mmCIF file of C-alpha atoms in Angstrom:
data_model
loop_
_atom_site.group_PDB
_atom_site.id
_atom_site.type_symbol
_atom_site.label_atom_id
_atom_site.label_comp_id
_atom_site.label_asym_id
_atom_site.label_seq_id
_atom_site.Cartn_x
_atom_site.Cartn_y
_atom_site.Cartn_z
ATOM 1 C CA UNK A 535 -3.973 3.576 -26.093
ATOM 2 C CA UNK A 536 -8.110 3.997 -26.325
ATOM 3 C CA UNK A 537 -9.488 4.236 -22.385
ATOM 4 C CA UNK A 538 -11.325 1.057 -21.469
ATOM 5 C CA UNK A 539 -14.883 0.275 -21.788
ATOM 6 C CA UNK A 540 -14.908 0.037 -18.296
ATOM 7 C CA UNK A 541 -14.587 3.383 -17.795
ATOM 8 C CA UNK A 542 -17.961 5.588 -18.209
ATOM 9 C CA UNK A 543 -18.267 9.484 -18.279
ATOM 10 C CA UNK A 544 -20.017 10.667 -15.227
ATOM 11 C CA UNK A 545 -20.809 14.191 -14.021
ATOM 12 C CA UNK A 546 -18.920 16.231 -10.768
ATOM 13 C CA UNK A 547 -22.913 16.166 -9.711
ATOM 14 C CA UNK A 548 -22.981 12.451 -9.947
ATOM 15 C CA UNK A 549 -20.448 12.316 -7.125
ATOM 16 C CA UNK A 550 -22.351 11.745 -3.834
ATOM 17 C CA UNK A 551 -20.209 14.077 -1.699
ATOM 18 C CA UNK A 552 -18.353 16.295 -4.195
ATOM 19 C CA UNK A 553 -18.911 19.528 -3.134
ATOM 20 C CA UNK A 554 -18.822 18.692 1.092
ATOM 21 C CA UNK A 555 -15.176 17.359 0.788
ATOM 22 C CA UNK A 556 -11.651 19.134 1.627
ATOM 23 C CA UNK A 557 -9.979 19.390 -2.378
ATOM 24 C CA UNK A 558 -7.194 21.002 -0.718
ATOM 25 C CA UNK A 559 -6.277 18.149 1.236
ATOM 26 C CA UNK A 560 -6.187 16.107 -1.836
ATOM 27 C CA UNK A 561 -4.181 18.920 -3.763
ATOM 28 C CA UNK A 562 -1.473 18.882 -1.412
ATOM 29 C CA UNK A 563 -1.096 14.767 -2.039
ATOM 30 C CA UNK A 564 -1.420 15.316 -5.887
ATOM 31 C CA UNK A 565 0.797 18.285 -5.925
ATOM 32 C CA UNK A 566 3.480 16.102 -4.185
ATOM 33 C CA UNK A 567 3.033 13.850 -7.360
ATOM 34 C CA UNK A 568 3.571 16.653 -9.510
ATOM 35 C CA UNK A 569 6.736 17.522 -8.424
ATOM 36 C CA UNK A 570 7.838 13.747 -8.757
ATOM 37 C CA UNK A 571 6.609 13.130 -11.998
ATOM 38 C CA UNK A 572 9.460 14.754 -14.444
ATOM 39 C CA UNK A 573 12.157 13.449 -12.081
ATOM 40 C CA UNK A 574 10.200 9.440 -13.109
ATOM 41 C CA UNK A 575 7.509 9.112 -15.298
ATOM 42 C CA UNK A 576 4.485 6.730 -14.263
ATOM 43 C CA UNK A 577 3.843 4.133 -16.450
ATOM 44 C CA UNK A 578 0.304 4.436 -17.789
ATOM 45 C CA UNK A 579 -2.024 1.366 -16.833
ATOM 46 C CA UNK A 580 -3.886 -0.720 -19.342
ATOM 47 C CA UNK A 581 -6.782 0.938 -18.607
ATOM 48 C CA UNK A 582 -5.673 3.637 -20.902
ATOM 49 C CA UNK A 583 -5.527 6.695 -18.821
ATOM 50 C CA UNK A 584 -1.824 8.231 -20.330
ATOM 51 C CA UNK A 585 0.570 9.603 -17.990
ATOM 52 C CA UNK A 586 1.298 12.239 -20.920
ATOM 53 C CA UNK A 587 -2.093 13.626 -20.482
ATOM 54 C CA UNK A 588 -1.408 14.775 -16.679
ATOM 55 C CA UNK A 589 1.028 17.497 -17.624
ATOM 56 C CA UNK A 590 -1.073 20.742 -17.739
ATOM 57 C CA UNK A 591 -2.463 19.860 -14.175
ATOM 58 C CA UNK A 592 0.751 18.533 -12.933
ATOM 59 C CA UNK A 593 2.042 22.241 -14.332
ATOM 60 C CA UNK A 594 -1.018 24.023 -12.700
ATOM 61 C CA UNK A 595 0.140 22.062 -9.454
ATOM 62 C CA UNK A 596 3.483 22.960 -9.135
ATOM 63 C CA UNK A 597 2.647 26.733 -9.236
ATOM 64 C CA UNK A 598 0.116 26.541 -6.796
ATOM 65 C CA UNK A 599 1.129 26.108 -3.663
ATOM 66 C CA UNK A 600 -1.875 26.352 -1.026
ATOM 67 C CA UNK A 601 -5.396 27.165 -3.179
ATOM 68 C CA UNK A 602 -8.379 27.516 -0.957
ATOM 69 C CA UNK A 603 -10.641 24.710 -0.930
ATOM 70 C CA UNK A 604 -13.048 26.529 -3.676
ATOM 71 C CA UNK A 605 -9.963 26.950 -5.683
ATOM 72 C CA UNK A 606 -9.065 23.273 -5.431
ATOM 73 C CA UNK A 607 -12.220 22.298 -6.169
ATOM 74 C CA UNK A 608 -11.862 24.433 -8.894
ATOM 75 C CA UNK A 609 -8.730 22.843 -10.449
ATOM 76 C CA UNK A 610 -9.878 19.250 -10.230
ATOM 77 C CA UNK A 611 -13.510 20.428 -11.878
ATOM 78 C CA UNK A 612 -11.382 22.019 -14.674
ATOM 79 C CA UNK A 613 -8.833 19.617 -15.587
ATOM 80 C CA UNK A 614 -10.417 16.228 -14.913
ATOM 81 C CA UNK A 615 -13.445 14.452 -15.737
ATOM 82 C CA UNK A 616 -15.332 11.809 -13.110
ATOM 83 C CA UNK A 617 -15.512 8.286 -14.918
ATOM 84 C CA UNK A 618 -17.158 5.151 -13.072
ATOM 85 C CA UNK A 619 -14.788 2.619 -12.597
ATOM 86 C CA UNK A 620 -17.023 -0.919 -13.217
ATOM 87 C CA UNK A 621 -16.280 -3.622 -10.524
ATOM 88 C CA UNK A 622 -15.643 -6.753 -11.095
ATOM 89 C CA UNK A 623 -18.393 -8.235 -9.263
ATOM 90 C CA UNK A 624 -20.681 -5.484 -9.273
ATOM 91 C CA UNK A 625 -19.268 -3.382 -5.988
ATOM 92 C CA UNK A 626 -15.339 -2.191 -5.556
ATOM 93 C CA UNK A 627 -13.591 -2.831 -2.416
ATOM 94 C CA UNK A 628 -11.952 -0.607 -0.152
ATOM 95 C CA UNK A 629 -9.244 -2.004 2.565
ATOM 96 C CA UNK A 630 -6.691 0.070 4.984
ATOM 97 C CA UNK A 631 -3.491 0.350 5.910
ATOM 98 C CA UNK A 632 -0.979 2.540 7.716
ATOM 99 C CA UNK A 633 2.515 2.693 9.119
ATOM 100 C CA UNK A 634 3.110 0.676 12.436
ATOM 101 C CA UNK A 635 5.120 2.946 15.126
ATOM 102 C CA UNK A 636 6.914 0.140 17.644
ATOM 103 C CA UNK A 637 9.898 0.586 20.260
ATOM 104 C CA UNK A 638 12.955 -0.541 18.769
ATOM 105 C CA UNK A 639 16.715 -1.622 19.788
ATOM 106 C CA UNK A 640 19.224 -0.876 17.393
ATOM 107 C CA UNK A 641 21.050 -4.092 19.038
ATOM 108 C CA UNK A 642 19.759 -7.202 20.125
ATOM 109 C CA UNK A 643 19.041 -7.153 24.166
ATOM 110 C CA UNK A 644 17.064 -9.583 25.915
ATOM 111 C CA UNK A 645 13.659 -7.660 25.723
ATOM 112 C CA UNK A 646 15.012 -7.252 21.910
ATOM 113 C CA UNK A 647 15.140 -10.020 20.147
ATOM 114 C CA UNK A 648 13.361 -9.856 16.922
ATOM 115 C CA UNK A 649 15.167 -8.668 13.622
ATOM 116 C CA UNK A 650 13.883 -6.774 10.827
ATOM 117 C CA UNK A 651 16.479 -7.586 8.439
ATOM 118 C CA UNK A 652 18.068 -5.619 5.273
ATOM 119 C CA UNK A 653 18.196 -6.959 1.617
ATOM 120 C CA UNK A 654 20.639 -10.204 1.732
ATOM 121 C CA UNK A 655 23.914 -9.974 -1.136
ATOM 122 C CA UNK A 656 22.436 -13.162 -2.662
ATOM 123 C CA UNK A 657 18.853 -12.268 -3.023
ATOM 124 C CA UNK A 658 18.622 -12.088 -7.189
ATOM 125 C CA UNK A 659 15.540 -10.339 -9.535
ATOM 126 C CA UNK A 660 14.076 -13.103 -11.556
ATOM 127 C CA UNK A 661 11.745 -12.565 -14.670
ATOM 128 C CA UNK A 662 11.425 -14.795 -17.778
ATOM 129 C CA UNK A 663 14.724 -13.729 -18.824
ATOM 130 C CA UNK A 664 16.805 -15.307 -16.078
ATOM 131 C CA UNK A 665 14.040 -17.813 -14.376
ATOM 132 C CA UNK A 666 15.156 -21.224 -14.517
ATOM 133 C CA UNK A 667 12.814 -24.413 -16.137
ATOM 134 C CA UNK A 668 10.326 -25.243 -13.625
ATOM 135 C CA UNK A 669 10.822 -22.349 -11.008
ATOM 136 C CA UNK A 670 7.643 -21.244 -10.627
ATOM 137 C CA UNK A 671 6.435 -18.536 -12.762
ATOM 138 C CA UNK A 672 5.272 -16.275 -9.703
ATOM 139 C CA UNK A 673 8.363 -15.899 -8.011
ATOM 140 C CA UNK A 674 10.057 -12.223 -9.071
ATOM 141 C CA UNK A 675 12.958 -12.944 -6.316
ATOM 142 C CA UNK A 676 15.600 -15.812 -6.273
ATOM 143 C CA UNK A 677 18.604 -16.990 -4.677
ATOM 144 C CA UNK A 678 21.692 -17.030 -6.375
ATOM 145 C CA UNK A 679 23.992 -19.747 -6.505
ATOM 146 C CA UNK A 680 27.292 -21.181 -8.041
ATOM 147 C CA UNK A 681 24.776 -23.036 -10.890
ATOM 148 C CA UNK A 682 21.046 -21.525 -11.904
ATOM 149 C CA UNK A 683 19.355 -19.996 -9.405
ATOM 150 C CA UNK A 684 16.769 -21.237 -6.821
ATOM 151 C CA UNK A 685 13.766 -20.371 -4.596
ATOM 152 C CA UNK A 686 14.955 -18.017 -1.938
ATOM 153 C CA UNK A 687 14.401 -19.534 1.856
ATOM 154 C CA UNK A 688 11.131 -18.651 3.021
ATOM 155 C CA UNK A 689 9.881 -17.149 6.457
ATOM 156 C CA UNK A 690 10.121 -20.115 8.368
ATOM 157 C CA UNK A 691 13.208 -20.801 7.249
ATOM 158 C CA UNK A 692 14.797 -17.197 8.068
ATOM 159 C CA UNK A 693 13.198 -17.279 11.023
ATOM 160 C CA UNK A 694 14.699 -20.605 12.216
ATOM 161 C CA UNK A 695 18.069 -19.170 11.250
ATOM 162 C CA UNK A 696 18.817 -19.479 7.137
ATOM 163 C CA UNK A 697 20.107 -15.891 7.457
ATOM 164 C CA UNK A 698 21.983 -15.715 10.480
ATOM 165 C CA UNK A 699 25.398 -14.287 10.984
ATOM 166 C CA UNK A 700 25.002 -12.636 7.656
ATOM 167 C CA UNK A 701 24.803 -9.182 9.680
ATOM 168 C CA UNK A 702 21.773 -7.705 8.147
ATOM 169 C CA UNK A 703 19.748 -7.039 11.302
ATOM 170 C CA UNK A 704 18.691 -3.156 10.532
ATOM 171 C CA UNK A 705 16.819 -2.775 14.319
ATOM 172 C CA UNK A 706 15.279 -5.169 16.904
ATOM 173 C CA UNK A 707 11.935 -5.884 18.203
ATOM 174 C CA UNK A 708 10.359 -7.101 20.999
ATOM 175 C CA UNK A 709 7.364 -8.883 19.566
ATOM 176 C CA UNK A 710 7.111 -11.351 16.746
ATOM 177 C CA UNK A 711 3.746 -10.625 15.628
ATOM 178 C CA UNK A 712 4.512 -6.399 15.725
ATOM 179 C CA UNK A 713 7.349 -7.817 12.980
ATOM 180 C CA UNK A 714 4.989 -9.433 11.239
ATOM 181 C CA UNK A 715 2.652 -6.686 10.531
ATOM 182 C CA UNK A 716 5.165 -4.521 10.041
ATOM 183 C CA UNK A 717 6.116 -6.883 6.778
ATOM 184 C CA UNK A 718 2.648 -6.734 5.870
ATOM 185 C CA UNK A 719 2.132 -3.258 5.667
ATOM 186 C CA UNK A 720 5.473 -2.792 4.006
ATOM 187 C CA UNK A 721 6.694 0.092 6.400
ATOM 188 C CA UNK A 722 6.832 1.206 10.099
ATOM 189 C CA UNK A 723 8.577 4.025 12.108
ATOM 190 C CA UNK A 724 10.805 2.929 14.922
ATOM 191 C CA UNK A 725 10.893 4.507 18.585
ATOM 192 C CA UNK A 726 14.479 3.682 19.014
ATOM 193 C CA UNK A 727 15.363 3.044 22.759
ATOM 194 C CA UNK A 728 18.493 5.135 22.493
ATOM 195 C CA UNK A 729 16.250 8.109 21.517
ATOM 196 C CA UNK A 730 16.209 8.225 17.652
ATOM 197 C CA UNK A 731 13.317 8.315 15.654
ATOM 198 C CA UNK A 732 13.729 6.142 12.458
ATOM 199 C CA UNK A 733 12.164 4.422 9.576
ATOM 200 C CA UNK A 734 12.271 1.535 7.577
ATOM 201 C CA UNK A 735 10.597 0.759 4.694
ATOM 202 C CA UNK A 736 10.346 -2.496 1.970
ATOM 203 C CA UNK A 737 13.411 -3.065 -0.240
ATOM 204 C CA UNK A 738 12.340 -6.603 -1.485
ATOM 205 C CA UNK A 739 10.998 -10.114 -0.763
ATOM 206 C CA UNK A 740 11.311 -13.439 -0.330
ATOM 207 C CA UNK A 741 8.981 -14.049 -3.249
ATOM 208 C CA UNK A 742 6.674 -16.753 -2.188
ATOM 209 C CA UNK A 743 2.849 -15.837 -2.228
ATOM 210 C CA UNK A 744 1.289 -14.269 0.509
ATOM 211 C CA UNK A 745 -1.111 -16.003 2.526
ATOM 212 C CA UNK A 746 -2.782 -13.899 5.414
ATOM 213 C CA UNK A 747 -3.076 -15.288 8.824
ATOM 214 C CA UNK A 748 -6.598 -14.357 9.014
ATOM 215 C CA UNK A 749 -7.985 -16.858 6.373
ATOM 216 C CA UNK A 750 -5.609 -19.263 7.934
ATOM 217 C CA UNK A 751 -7.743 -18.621 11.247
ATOM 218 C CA UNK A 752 -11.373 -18.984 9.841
ATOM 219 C CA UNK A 753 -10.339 -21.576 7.659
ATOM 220 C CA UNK A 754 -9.384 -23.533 10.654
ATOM 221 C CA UNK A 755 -12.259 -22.617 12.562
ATOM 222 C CA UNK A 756 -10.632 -20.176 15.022
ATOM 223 C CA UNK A 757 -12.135 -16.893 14.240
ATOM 224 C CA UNK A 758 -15.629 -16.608 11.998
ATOM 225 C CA UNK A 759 -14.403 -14.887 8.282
ATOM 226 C CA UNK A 760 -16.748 -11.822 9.264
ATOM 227 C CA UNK A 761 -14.855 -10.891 12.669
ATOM 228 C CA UNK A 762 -11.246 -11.382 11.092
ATOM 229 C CA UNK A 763 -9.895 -7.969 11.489
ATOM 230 C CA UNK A 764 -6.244 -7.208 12.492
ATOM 231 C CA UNK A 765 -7.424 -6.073 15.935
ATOM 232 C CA UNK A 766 -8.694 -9.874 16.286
ATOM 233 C CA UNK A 767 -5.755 -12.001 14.214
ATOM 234 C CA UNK A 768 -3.613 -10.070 17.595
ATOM 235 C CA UNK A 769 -5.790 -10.767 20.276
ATOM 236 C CA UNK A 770 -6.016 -14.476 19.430
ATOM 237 C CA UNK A 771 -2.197 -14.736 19.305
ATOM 238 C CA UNK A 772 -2.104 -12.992 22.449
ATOM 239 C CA UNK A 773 -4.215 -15.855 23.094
ATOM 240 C CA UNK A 774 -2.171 -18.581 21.801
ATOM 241 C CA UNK A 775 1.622 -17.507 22.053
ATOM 242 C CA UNK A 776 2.493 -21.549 21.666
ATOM 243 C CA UNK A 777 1.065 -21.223 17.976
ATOM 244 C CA UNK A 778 2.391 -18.164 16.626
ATOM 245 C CA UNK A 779 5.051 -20.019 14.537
ATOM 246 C CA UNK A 780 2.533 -22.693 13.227
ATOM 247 C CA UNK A 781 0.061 -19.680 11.774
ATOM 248 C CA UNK A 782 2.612 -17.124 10.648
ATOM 249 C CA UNK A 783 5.172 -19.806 9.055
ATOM 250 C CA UNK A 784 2.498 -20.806 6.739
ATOM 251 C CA UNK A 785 2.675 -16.988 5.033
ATOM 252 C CA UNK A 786 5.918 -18.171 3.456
ATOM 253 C CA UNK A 787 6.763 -14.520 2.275
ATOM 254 C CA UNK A 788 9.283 -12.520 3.895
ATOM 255 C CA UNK A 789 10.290 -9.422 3.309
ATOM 256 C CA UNK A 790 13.023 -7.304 3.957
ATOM 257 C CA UNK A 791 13.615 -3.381 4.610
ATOM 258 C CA UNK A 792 16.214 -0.654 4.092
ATOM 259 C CA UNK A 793 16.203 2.028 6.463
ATOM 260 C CA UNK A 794 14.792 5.752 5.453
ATOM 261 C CA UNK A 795 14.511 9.084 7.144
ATOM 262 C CA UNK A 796 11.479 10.498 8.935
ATOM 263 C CA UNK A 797 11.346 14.169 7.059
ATOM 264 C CA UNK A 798 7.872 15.120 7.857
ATOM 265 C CA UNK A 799 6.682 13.820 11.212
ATOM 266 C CA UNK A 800 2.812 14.356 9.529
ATOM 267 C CA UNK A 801 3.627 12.137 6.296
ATOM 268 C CA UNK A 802 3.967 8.944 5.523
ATOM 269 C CA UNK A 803 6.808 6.426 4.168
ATOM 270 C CA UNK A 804 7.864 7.389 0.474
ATOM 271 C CA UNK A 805 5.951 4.801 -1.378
ATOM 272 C CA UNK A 806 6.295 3.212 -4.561
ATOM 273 C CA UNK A 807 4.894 6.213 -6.346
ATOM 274 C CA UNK A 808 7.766 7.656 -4.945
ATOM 275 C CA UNK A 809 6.319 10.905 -2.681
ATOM 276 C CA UNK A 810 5.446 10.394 1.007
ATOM 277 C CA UNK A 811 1.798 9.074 1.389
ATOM 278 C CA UNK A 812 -0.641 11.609 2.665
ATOM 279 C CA UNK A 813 -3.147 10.369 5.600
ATOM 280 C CA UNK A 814 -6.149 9.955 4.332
ATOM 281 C CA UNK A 815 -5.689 10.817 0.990
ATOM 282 C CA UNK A 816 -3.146 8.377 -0.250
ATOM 283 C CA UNK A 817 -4.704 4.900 -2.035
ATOM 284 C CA UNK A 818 -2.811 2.327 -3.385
ATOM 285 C CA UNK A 819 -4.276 0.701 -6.094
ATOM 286 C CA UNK A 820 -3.460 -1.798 -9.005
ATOM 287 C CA UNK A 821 -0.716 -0.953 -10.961
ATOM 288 C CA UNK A 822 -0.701 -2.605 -14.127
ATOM 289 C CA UNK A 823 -4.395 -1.251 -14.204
ATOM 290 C CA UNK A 824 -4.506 2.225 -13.461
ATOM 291 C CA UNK A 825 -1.589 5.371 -13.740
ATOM 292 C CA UNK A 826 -0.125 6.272 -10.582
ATOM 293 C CA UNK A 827 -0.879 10.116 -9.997
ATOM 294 C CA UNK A 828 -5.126 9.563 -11.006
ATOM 295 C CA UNK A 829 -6.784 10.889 -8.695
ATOM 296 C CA UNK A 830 -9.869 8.388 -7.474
ATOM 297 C CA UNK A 831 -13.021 9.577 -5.939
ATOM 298 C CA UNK A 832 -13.954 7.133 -3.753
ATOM 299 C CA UNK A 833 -17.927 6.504 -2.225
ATOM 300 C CA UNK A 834 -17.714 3.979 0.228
ATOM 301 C CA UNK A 835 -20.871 5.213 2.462
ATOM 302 C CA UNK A 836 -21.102 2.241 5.010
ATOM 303 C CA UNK A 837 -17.423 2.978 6.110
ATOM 304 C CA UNK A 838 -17.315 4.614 9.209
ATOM 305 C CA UNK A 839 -14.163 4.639 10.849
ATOM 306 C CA UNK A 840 -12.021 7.914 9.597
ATOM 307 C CA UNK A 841 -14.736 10.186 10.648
ATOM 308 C CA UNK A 842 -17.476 8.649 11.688
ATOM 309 C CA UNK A 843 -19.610 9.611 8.558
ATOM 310 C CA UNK A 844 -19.397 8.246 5.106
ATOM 311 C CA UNK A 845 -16.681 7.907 3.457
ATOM 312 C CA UNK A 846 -16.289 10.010 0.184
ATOM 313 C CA UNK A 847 -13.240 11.851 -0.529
ATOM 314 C CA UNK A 848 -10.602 12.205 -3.132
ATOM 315 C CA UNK A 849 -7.830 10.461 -2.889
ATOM 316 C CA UNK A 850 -4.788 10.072 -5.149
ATOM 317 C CA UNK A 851 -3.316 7.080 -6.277
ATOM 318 C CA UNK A 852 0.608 6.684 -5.291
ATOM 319 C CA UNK A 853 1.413 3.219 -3.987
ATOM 320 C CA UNK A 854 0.207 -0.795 -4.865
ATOM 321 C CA UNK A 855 0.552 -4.187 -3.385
ATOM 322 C CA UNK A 856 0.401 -7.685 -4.277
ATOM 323 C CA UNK A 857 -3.513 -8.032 -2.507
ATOM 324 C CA UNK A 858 -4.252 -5.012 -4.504
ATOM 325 C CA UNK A 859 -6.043 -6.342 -7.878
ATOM 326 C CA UNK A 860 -8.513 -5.689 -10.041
ATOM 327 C CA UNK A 861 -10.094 -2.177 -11.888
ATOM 328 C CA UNK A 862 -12.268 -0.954 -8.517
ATOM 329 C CA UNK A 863 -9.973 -2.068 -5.860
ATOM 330 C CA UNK A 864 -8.462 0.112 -3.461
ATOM 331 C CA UNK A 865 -6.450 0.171 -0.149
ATOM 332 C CA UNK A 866 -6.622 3.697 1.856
ATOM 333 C CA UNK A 867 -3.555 4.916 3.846
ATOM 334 C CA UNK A 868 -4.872 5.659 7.347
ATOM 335 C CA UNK A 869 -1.173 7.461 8.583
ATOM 336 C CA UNK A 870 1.072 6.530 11.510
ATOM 337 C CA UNK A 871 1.105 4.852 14.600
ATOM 338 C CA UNK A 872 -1.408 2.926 16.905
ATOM 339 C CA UNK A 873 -4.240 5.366 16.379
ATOM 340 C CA UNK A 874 -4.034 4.794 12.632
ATOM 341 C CA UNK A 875 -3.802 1.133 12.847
ATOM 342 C CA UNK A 876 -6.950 1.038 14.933
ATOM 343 C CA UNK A 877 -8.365 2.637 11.912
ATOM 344 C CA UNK A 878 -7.080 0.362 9.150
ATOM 345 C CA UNK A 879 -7.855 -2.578 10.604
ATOM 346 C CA UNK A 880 -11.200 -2.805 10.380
ATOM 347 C CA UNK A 881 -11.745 -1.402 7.143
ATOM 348 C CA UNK A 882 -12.986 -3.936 5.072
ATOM 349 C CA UNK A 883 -16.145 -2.054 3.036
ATOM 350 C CA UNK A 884 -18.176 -2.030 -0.249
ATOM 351 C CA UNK A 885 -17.093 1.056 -2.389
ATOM 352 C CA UNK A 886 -17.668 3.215 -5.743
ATOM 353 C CA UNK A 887 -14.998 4.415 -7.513
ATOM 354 C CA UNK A 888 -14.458 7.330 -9.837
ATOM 355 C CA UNK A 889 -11.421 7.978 -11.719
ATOM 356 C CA UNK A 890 -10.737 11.359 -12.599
ATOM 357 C CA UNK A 891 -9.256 11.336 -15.804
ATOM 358 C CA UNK A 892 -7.573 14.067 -17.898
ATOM 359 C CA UNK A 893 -10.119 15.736 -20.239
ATOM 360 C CA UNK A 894 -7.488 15.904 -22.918
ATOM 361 C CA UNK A 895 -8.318 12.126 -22.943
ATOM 362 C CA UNK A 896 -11.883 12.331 -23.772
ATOM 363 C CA UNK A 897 -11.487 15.026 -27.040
ATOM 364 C CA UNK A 898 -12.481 12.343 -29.594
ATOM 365 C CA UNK A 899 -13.768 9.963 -27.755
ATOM 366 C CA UNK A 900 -17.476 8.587 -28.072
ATOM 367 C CA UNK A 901 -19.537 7.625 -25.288
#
């Protein structure tokens, strides 16, 4: 597969940055990529950049444990080459996200009552294969039934009891909207009241689209599009606990979790690149695009909030999402807990992006 057009060669001295950032910190997150790779390929994105053509830095990797940040420099320098990822509409976009840390019951108390809720027996994969005439082509998840099956119920519907009884309640919350964005950002650790510390982190779906509570706000004239962080969407339902269920019911996804363990207090949740997501250094990008495992410098000099100083640092791509699309679209893992979230909620910010491609890739190739 030929790399796309949309890829140009650049220069290590065309990255604004290069030489001022911590490699090592991005070594450790692709190293943990190198040790997953032989256990489950990555599928190589349309873009062209072949998972194949990793393996001499994914070998390099796992002998090195901890280089020095000239070394790591070094390797990426050495085995890579910088390509300009063309936007869409003439600027990529960078977004955040982290891991929620809330207090959880693992029964339902009075303070408790909010579930997060396992993967239900009935809850079916769907694809052309098995999709019935006029289901709508979107929907990945069904429910099955004694005849073809249908849509699965949808988040109001769970949430006014479709599930109940069916004894899939993993842990319990206090607060509806903490469940909430705990299903959008797809993980969260749990400060379990008798002690524990736990995890859970997204087995499947609903199906329906997503449709985020903050356009559902501007739209209706409740907070301006430009001030629609997640630090506002929670202060207005603070706000307005009497219309929690009208906004959020309208997001008709649900999802659901299994439980995992908490290995590395410093890590993230194993994502769907299937390593732990580093703080910081962990992106998750667009799948059927790029190759999990590229790593992705990323130039996004108006964004402030990690460091207070530019942003440019390499990253490493090992996770996606359904609001992740497009060729120069990105969505940086902040890490755990409240002081992380303050971080990716407000990242929102214009952004140039670099794939680093394997230079085995280029022998041949005209530019």
């Amino acid at each position: 597969m030929p790399l796309s057009p949309i890829l140009s060669e650049k220069s290590f001295d065309d990255l604004p940055g290069w030489r001022g950032d911590d490699h090592t910190a991005a070594f450790a997150a692709f190293r943990r990529s190198a040790f997953q790779a032989p256990i489950k390929p990555y599928r190589t994105g349309s873009l062209g950049v072949d998972f194949n053509a990793f393996a001499d830095a994914y070998a390099e990797a796992r002998a090195v444990s901890a280089p020095g940040r000239s070394e790591a420099r070094s390797f990426f320098e050495r085995h890579f080459v910088p390509m300009l990822v063309k936007a869409e509409n003439g600027s990529g976009l960078v977004t955040g996200f982290y891991e929620p840390e809330v207090e959880a019951s693992p029964v339902r108390t009075g303070r408790f009552t909010v579930p997060l809720l396992s993967r239900p027996s009935d809850l079916i994969d769907v694809d052309d294969g098995n999709r019935p005439a006029g289901m709508d082509a979107y929907l990945a998840f069904a429910r099955r039934t004694d005849g073809v099956p249908v849509e699965y119920f949808d988040r109001g519907e769970i949430e006014r009891g479709a599930l109940a009884g069916k004894n899939l309640e993993i842990a319990w919350l206090a607060e509806k909207v903490d469940a909430f964005f705990i299903h959008v950002q797809g993980a969260a650790r749990l400060k379990m009241t008798d002690g524990r510390l736990a995890r859970v982190t997204y087995a499947a779906k609903s199906g329906q689209r997503f449709t985020g509570p903050g356009k559902i706000l501007s739209d209706l004239g409740e907070i301006p599009l430009e001030k629609v962080t997640m630090q506002s969407i929670r202060a207005w339902f603070k706000a307005h606990p009497d219309r929690v269920d009208e906004i959020l019911w309208q997001n008709r996804s649900y999802i659901f979790f299994r439980e995992a363990a908490v290995d590395d207090a410093a890590l993230g949740p194993i994502a769907a690149a299937k390593v732990p997501l580093t703080p910081g250094r962990s992106v998750a990008v667009d799948r059927l695009l790029h190759t999990f495992g590229t790593p992705f410098y990323i130039d996004a000099p108006t964004l402030t909030a990690f460091d207070e100083k530019p942003f440019r640092r390499l990253m490493i791509a090992q996770d996606t999402g359904s609001a992740i699309t497009g060729p120069a679209r990105g969505d940086l893992f902040a890490g755990s807990g409240g002081a992380a979230g303050e971080i990716a909620g407000v990242v929102r910010n214009a952004a140039d992006f670099y794939a680093l491609v394997p230079r085995a890739l280029l022998h041949g190739a005209t530019r």
